[in-house]
Structure formats: structure tokens, C-alpha cells
Amino acid sequence: MKCNLFLVFILLALTACKQTSSNPNNKDMDRFVDQLMSQMTLEEKIGQMNQLAIGFDITGPILNEGVEEKIKAGSVGSVLGIYTPEATRKLQELAVKESRLGIPILFGYDVIHGHRTIFPLNLGLAASWDLDLIERTARIAADEASADGLHWTFSPMVDIARDPRWGRVSEGAGEDPYLGSLITRAYIKGYEQNDLSQNNTILSCIKHFALYGAAEAGRDYNTVDMSRIRMYNEYLPPYKAGADAGAATFMTSFNEIDGVPATGNHWLLTELLRDEWGYQGFVVTDYGAIREMISHGVGDEREVAELSFKAGVDMEMVSELFYQYGPELVKSGKISEKVINKACRRVLEAKYKLGLFDDPYRYCNEEEKAKRYFTAENLAVAKEAAIKSMVLLKNDNELLPLDSTKKIAFIGPQVKRKRDLIGSWSAAGDYNQAVSLWEALDSKFGANRFLYAEGCNLLEDTLLIRKLNGFGSKIERSEKSSQYLIQEALNIARRADVVVAVVGEAFSMTGEAASRSDIQLPENQRELLKALAQTGKPVVLVLMNGRPLVLQWENDHLNAILETWFGGTMTGPAIADVLFGDAVPSGKITMTYPRNLGQIPIYYNYKNTGRPIHEEQKYTSKYLDVPNTPLYPFGYGLSYTTFEYSDLTLETGHAPSVQEISINIKNTGKYTATETVQLYLRDKVASITRPVKELKAFQQIELQPGEEKTLTFEISENDLKFYNSDLEYRAEPGEFDVFIGGNSCDTKQATFTY
Ligand code: BGC
């Protein structure tokens, strides 16, 4: 019986897919899903809404038991945490050959900044402002992941983040809704290629819906409370961009919104996402998030399951409460079967679009993987991405690039370490394949040309080390005392012309559940830096970290600072190229760097108060002990060359543009380099208060020394729109200031009227 049904089903599937492969047509899909669902029991439909974790413990404890039995029973729609064609094929066979209807499983995984080839952290990638590059990294990630048996990535993370204490800032694009929206689209395009029927594209997932980045005090999973005006204008745009771009899936967030956890929030998941935005894909919860609503205090197991069903969740990640209580909730009339039908349909549609009914094993091709991961081309893009992500924060007296004929001492725990290079959320990445800075120096010049000292341990704090090692770090403390390590480093530094100090966070100090209340460099590293500075030798600070740090002391006392994030597989060669001038840094930070912790949250697109800062007047909005300005503003990043901006001119645009704005840029330095030219607007008077400036456009331009070009921006009515107090998206007439520059602070300014 099972066999017969299976054959009928396969025939049906083949016919449907044949028809759609040349002409993807929703009617065929609808017919196919209708026929399939007409054979499904209520339990099997709820089974499609059930996602279980198996394999690797990367996001929390593995909660699910009896996964294989449940697959055979048709109670599992998706599995997360497993990859490789061999492993996924084994489970797929259980689903296809041994469950009653043979519905294939969807394999999901956290492919966040690369799969096997690891690119820089997402915050680093964002600093490239290079949308084409970001799309290419996602394309490669999809190619490698799909060759590894995966159908679905839980990426991009698009949460706007203004608080660097939050460890997950490393996974996103930073603080700006406009740039964040463009980057969201680039990832989706890279993963999905507008064509899920290819066997090297995967479903993307917009997460974490919504407002997860606004957790109070930067503490992960914490309460969020926000006005609708702020939500619509500042936090929701990247999610909406994801919905508009047709991202295949959305993931709920762990936080609450208006007092209701996102995972049970009907307003969020149905009224906003479905009714207002018209989103068609399916919604998965975050890991165990339905069960977590019990701790939020909104019900017991049955009640939270009911809340999530009603809110509009289509698939539950790991907590199995749908599976447990779904049938009974329908039979008792608490939820309508229509709710289940809608959700099950959406999940089946995703499987159909991927072609899994046509060939459930099309992503389990063992021969493909060797051809598709870790190719020379992928590594070249990884190196390009690492270079373009780097941000030069300071470079006094053109200390960088370094002259390789000088005596250079590389000092610090991150010169040779590999463990941290691929950063957090590099789940299938292998840090042993990453190239360290020392290895890169060795192959570029021969390492014996340089001096080296470890300088200090990565961390001294034993409690923190124990915690981090428990989460996968490999932090060891040297037998030598920190005084001894510093002495050793000083002896080396004194023999050098220039010191390059390579320090930073451990990879596990950023990412999920990695909030920090103090975001300076670890104390023992700061002691090393102080000692090095006292030698009087010029010091270049090379940073590896996953969030903006407080770097006031370093900025005041060291000569050059290069932010390299965790650069991924090709970190070492990329840093070596930048340090020695074979590549010119062009990254610009997409999160503000504060002067001290007390300034947080600090971001460039803030609102004016009724008492704007005035240093000489007491009752104005300021601190007594620190300026209002950040250490490094949004959009900031130096180059080895310099750019001069001039001749900002305005012209009335031809429809649909309302204003044409031109600016002249000249490369006034010695290096061919790329500049990211940024345009900000300020709506001077409006029906609600508006930010002091908002990014509205940018262009990247490469100029040779002495070369000069004029760039033109066209501003349309759309660029002037915002959500007013009735949440209508309108442009209001009046005056607008326009600012253009190489960062959000140093700009040329003009005014136009709309
Ligand atoms: C994280 C998600 C992730 C999920 C699955 C959760 O803990 O918040 O971002 O996609 O686990 O691994």
C-alpha cells in the first residue's frame, strides 16, 4: 500500500515538475499541493510544521529525541543541524522511502558568512559597502551549502543594531536602515538567484523578526519596547526589504514586542507581515522560541502553542509543541484546521520550488562537493572580501603601508592563532584551513625577516576563559607570567623600527549569547599596548574583533589602527596585503564607535532635542564628562590616499527625480583607491521630528592619484518619504539639507526645497 501510494505520488510529482521546470507556474504548484494535501492527515500536516534538530550542538542543547522514528511517521517537515550529502541522504531516504507519503525533508543550517569557505563576519562585509561583493559571497555560500546537502540557510540576519554590547551585532549590517535594506537584498539575491529550481540555490531566511537588535542594555534575548514610529522608520525597513524581495522564509525573534513575544505576536506575524506587506513565504520560529514563551509568562505548553498557531507561525523550530498539542487544539476547536492548512501549504510550496518533489536527492550529490567547495575562485573572493572589509581607523604620518625593508616586530596573541579567524557562526567552517597572519607573512616574504613575540595571553581572566572554552574557544594561557611575556615583547620591540600589535577578542566573545558590559580590549592586552607605546616606537594596532570597541586610549596613544574584524579563511593574506600596500583599505564602519561605554546607544541618525548641545550652556543635552560626538562616526574609514570633495551643486531633476545633486571628488594622494561617497538628507521641518541626517544614497568610485570625477545623485520623492504619526508613508514639502562626504560627519552641505 505504502509503495503504491509512493509511486502514484512520484508520478504526480514528476508530471508537475516537468511542467514547471521550463515555466514556473503557480497553478501547477497549487494543483500539486492541493492533490498532495488532500491525501494528508491532520497529523501529517502538522508534521510539516515540525522542525527538529539533530547532529551538532551549535545553537543550544539538542532537544529532540527519536528523530528518525518521527521522520518515518511523517511527523517532520524539516531538520536542522546536519549537513554533508551522505548524512542528509540517509535522513532523506527515511522520509521518502519509509514515510506514508514520502514527502521530502527540508534541511536547514546556519550558513551565515560562508559555508566551507568563510568570509569576514557580516558586520565586516557590510563595511565594504560593496553590494555586488556581498551578493557574490552569498552566491558562493549557497553553492557550497547546496553541494553539502543543504536547502535552506538561516540568513541574512537583518536586525538593526545600535548597541555594541550586544554580541550579535557581528551578524548584521550595522545601524542603518537604508544600507541594511540594500544589503538584505544582496544576500537574498546571492542565496536564491531568483530561481530556487536550480540545484545550487537555497532558501534564504530573514531574521530575527523583529527588533531583536534593540534588546535593552545590549543583553541578548532581553526585552524590547519601542514606539511604532521608531519601528516603522528605523527598525523595520530591512525586514520589509526582505519581504519585498521575496525572501523564501522569515524567522521570528526571541524578544517581545508590545508585551507579546514575537513568536506569538499576531500583529507582527499576520497583520504586519501578511496583511500589510503581503508576504507569501513561510515563517519559522527561532530555536525553541515557542516553549520559551512559557518563561516569558504568557501561558503553559498548550497555551503558547495555541498563541503561535494563531499568530501565524508556519514551522516550529525544535520545541515540538505544535506536534504535541496541534491535533488536540484543532479537535477541540481552539484553532481552526484552516490555520494548519495554510502553514502546511507554505512549507510544501517551498519544497516544490526547490524541486524536491522532482528529485529529493538533488542536493545530496556526493561528487559535487569536491568540485564546489574551497575552490581557488572561492578563496579569491574570500581574500577580496577580507581586504574590502578592513577599515583604517587611524594612520598618523602615513605609517601604513609599511616598508618591508624596515625591521618590523609582529607582537600579540593573534599573530599566529587560527582559532578565531573564522569568527562566530562559521558552523561548517574549519579554522585549521584559515591562513594566519604569520603564515601569510611567511609565504609573502619569508617570516624570518620579521621579529615576533606573543606579548600577552589572549585573555587572563580565568573565569571568562573557562566560559568561552565551554563554548568552543581554544584559549590557553602560557606558562609564562604576563610580566614575563611583556618583557619579552619589549625586548623584541626595542630591536624594531615599527611594531605591529595584533590583538582583539576571542571569536566567542561575539555572536549569540556573547553580550559584554565592557567593550574595551581585554585588560592584559591594554597593558601590553601601553608598554609598547612607552618604547617610543611607532605602533600599528591590528584589531580582530566582532563589534565596535571602545578605543579612546588606543586612538590617543598609538600611531595607526586597522580594524580587520574576524576576516575568515583568508584573513592572513588579506592583512598582509593591506599592511604592505599591495591593497589599499577602503572599508567604512557601519556602526558608530563610542568614546566610552556611557555614550551607548550612540548612532548617527539621532533626533535633535529641544536643547541641542551647547558646551557653554548648562541646560543643554550633553554629558559633563565626554563630548556627544563618537570616536569614529558611521561611514568613517581612511585610505592610504586622500580625497578632496568640492563643488556640491544642485539642479532641479527631471521626473521621477526631484533633485539632482553633483559633487566633485579628487584623489589628492599617492595611491589608486576606492572611495565610498555618501549622501545624507535632513528633513528640516516635518509633522513629526526627523533625524539630524539619514543615509539616502552612496556610490563607490575608484580614482588614480590626481584623478578627479564628478558624481551625480538623483533624489526622488521616494527618498523623502517617512512614516508619519498615522503610519502613512509620505513625503512632506519643505526644505531639505543635503550632506555629501566620505563619512557621516565630514560633509559638504547644501539645501533644496521640495
Ligand atoms: C539563533 C538563530 C539561529 C538558530 C538556528 C538560534 O539560537 O538565534 O539565529 O538561526 O538558533 O541555529
Coordinates of C-alpha atoms in Angstrom, one line a residue, residues 120-309:
P120 CA 34.5 38.0 7.1
L121 CA 31.8 38.5 9.7
N122 CA 28.7 40.1 8.3
L123 CA 29.4 43.4 10.1
G124 CA 32.8 43.4 8.3
L125 CA 31.3 42.5 5.0
A126 CA 28.9 45.4 5.5
A127 CA 31.8 47.7 6.0
S128 CA 32.8 47.1 2.4
W129 CA 29.6 48.8 1.2
D130 CA 30.1 46.6 -1.8
L131 CA 26.7 45.1 -2.6
D132 CA 28.0 43.1 -5.6
L133 CA 30.7 41.6 -3.4
I134 CA 28.2 40.7 -0.6
E135 CA 26.0 39.1 -3.2
R136 CA 28.9 37.1 -4.5
T137 CA 29.8 35.8 -1.0
A138 CA 26.2 34.7 -0.6
R139 CA 26.3 33.0 -4.0
I140 CA 29.4 31.1 -3.1
A141 CA 27.9 30.2 0.3
A142 CA 24.8 28.8 -1.4
D143 CA 26.8 26.9 -3.9
E144 CA 28.9 25.2 -1.2
A145 CA 26.0 24.6 1.1
S146 CA 23.8 23.1 -1.6
A147 CA 26.7 20.8 -2.6
D148 CA 26.7 19.8 1.1
G149 CA 23.1 18.6 1.2
L150 CA 21.5 21.9 2.4
H151 CA 18.4 23.6 1.1
W152 CA 18.0 26.5 3.4
T153 CA 20.1 29.0 5.3
F154 CA 19.0 30.9 8.3
S155 CA 20.5 34.1 6.9
P156 CA 20.5 37.1 6.4
M157 CA 20.3 38.5 9.9
V158 CA 18.9 42.0 9.2
D159 CA 18.4 43.3 12.8
I160 CA 19.3 47.0 13.1
A161 CA 21.8 47.3 15.9
R162 CA 22.8 50.4 17.8
D163 CA 24.3 48.8 20.9
P164 CA 27.7 47.2 20.6
R165 CA 27.4 45.4 23.9
W166 CA 25.1 43.0 22.0
G167 CA 27.3 40.2 20.7
R168 CA 25.1 39.7 17.7
V169 CA 26.0 43.0 16.1
S170 CA 28.6 40.9 14.3
E171 CA 26.0 39.0 12.3
G172 CA 24.2 42.0 10.9
A173 CA 24.8 45.1 8.7
G174 CA 25.0 47.6 11.5
E175 CA 22.9 50.6 12.4
D176 CA 21.5 52.0 9.2
P177 CA 18.1 51.0 7.8
Y178 CA 18.8 52.1 4.2
L179 CA 22.2 50.4 3.9
G180 CA 20.7 47.4 5.8
S181 CA 17.9 47.1 3.3
L182 CA 20.2 47.1 0.3
I183 CA 22.5 44.5 2.0
T184 CA 19.4 42.4 2.8
R185 CA 18.5 42.3 -0.9
A186 CA 22.1 41.4 -1.9
Y187 CA 22.1 38.4 0.4
I188 CA 18.8 37.1 -0.8
K189 CA 19.8 37.5 -4.4
G190 CA 23.0 35.7 -3.7
Y191 CA 21.3 32.8 -2.0
E192 CA 18.2 32.4 -4.2
Q193 CA 19.3 33.9 -7.5
N194 CA 15.5 34.5 -8.2
D195 CA 15.4 30.8 -9.1
L196 CA 15.1 28.2 -6.5
S197 CA 14.7 25.5 -9.1
Q198 CA 18.5 25.4 -9.7
N199 CA 20.3 22.9 -7.6
N200 CA 22.8 25.4 -6.3
T201 CA 20.4 27.9 -4.9
I202 CA 19.0 27.8 -1.4
L203 CA 16.1 29.3 0.6
S204 CA 17.1 32.5 2.5
C205 CA 15.6 33.4 5.8
I206 CA 15.1 37.0 7.1
K207 CA 15.8 37.0 10.8
H208 CA 15.1 37.8 13.5
F209 CA 11.6 39.2 13.0
A210 CA 11.5 41.6 14.6
L211 CA 13.5 44.3 16.5
Y212 CA 15.9 41.7 18.1
G213 CA 18.7 44.2 17.9
A214 CA 17.0 46.6 20.2
A215 CA 17.4 44.4 23.3
E216 CA 17.6 46.5 26.4
A217 CA 21.2 47.2 27.7
G218 CA 22.5 45.1 24.8
R219 CA 21.8 41.9 26.8
D220 CA 20.9 39.1 24.5
Y221 CA 17.3 37.9 24.4
N222 CA 16.3 40.9 26.5
T223 CA 13.0 42.9 26.5
V224 CA 12.4 45.3 23.6
D225 CA 9.9 48.2 23.9
M226 CA 9.6 50.7 21.0
S227 CA 7.1 53.1 19.5
R228 CA 5.5 52.3 16.2
I229 CA 7.1 55.4 14.7
R230 CA 10.6 54.3 15.5
M231 CA 9.8 50.7 14.4
Y232 CA 8.5 51.7 11.0
N233 CA 11.1 54.4 10.2
E234 CA 14.2 52.9 11.8
Y235 CA 14.0 49.2 12.6
L236 CA 11.5 47.6 10.2
P237 CA 12.9 48.7 6.7
P238 CA 15.4 45.8 6.3
Y239 CA 12.8 43.2 7.1
K240 CA 10.4 44.8 4.7
A241 CA 13.0 44.9 2.1
G242 CA 13.4 41.2 2.6
A243 CA 9.7 40.6 2.2
D244 CA 9.5 42.8 -0.9
A245 CA 12.5 41.0 -2.4
G246 CA 10.6 37.7 -2.0
A247 CA 12.9 36.0 0.6
A248 CA 11.6 32.4 0.9
T249 CA 11.3 32.4 4.7
F250 CA 11.3 34.6 7.8
M251 CA 12.4 33.6 11.3
T252 CA 10.7 35.0 14.4
S253 CA 12.8 36.7 17.2
F254 CA 13.3 35.8 20.8
N255 CA 12.2 39.2 22.2
E256 CA 8.8 40.6 23.0
I257 CA 7.1 43.4 21.1
D258 CA 4.4 45.5 22.8
G259 CA 4.4 42.9 25.6
V260 CA 3.8 39.9 23.4
P261 CA 6.7 37.6 22.4
A262 CA 7.4 37.9 18.7
T263 CA 6.8 34.2 18.2
G264 CA 3.2 34.5 19.5
N265 CA 2.6 38.0 18.2
H266 CA -0.4 38.1 15.8
W267 CA 0.0 41.8 15.0
L268 CA 3.6 41.1 13.9
L269 CA 3.3 37.8 12.0
T270 CA -0.1 38.3 10.4
E271 CA -1.3 41.9 10.4
L272 CA 2.1 43.4 9.5
L273 CA 3.9 40.7 7.6
R274 CA 1.0 39.1 5.7
D275 CA -1.8 41.7 5.6
E276 CA 0.3 44.9 5.3
W277 CA 3.4 43.6 3.5
G278 CA 1.7 40.8 1.5
Y279 CA 4.4 38.3 2.4
Q280 CA 4.0 34.9 0.7
G281 CA 6.8 32.7 2.1
F282 CA 6.8 30.7 5.3
V283 CA 7.7 31.7 8.9
V284 CA 9.8 29.5 11.2
T285 CA 10.3 30.3 14.8
D286 CA 13.8 30.7 16.3
Y287 CA 15.3 27.9 18.3
G288 CA 12.8 26.7 20.9
A289 CA 11.1 30.0 20.9
I290 CA 7.6 28.7 21.3
R291 CA 8.5 26.9 24.5
E292 CA 10.4 29.9 25.7
M293 CA 7.1 31.8 25.8
I294 CA 6.4 29.9 29.0
S295 CA 9.3 31.7 30.7
H296 CA 8.1 35.0 29.2
G297 CA 5.0 34.3 31.2
V298 CA 2.2 34.1 28.6
G299 CA 1.0 30.6 29.1
D300 CA 1.7 26.9 29.6
E301 CA 2.8 24.5 26.9
R302 CA -0.7 24.2 25.3
E303 CA -1.4 27.9 25.5
V304 CA 1.8 29.0 24.0
A305 CA 1.4 26.5 21.1
E306 CA -2.1 28.0 20.5
L307 CA -0.7 31.5 20.6
S308 CA 1.9 30.7 18.0
F309 CA -0.5 28.9 15.7

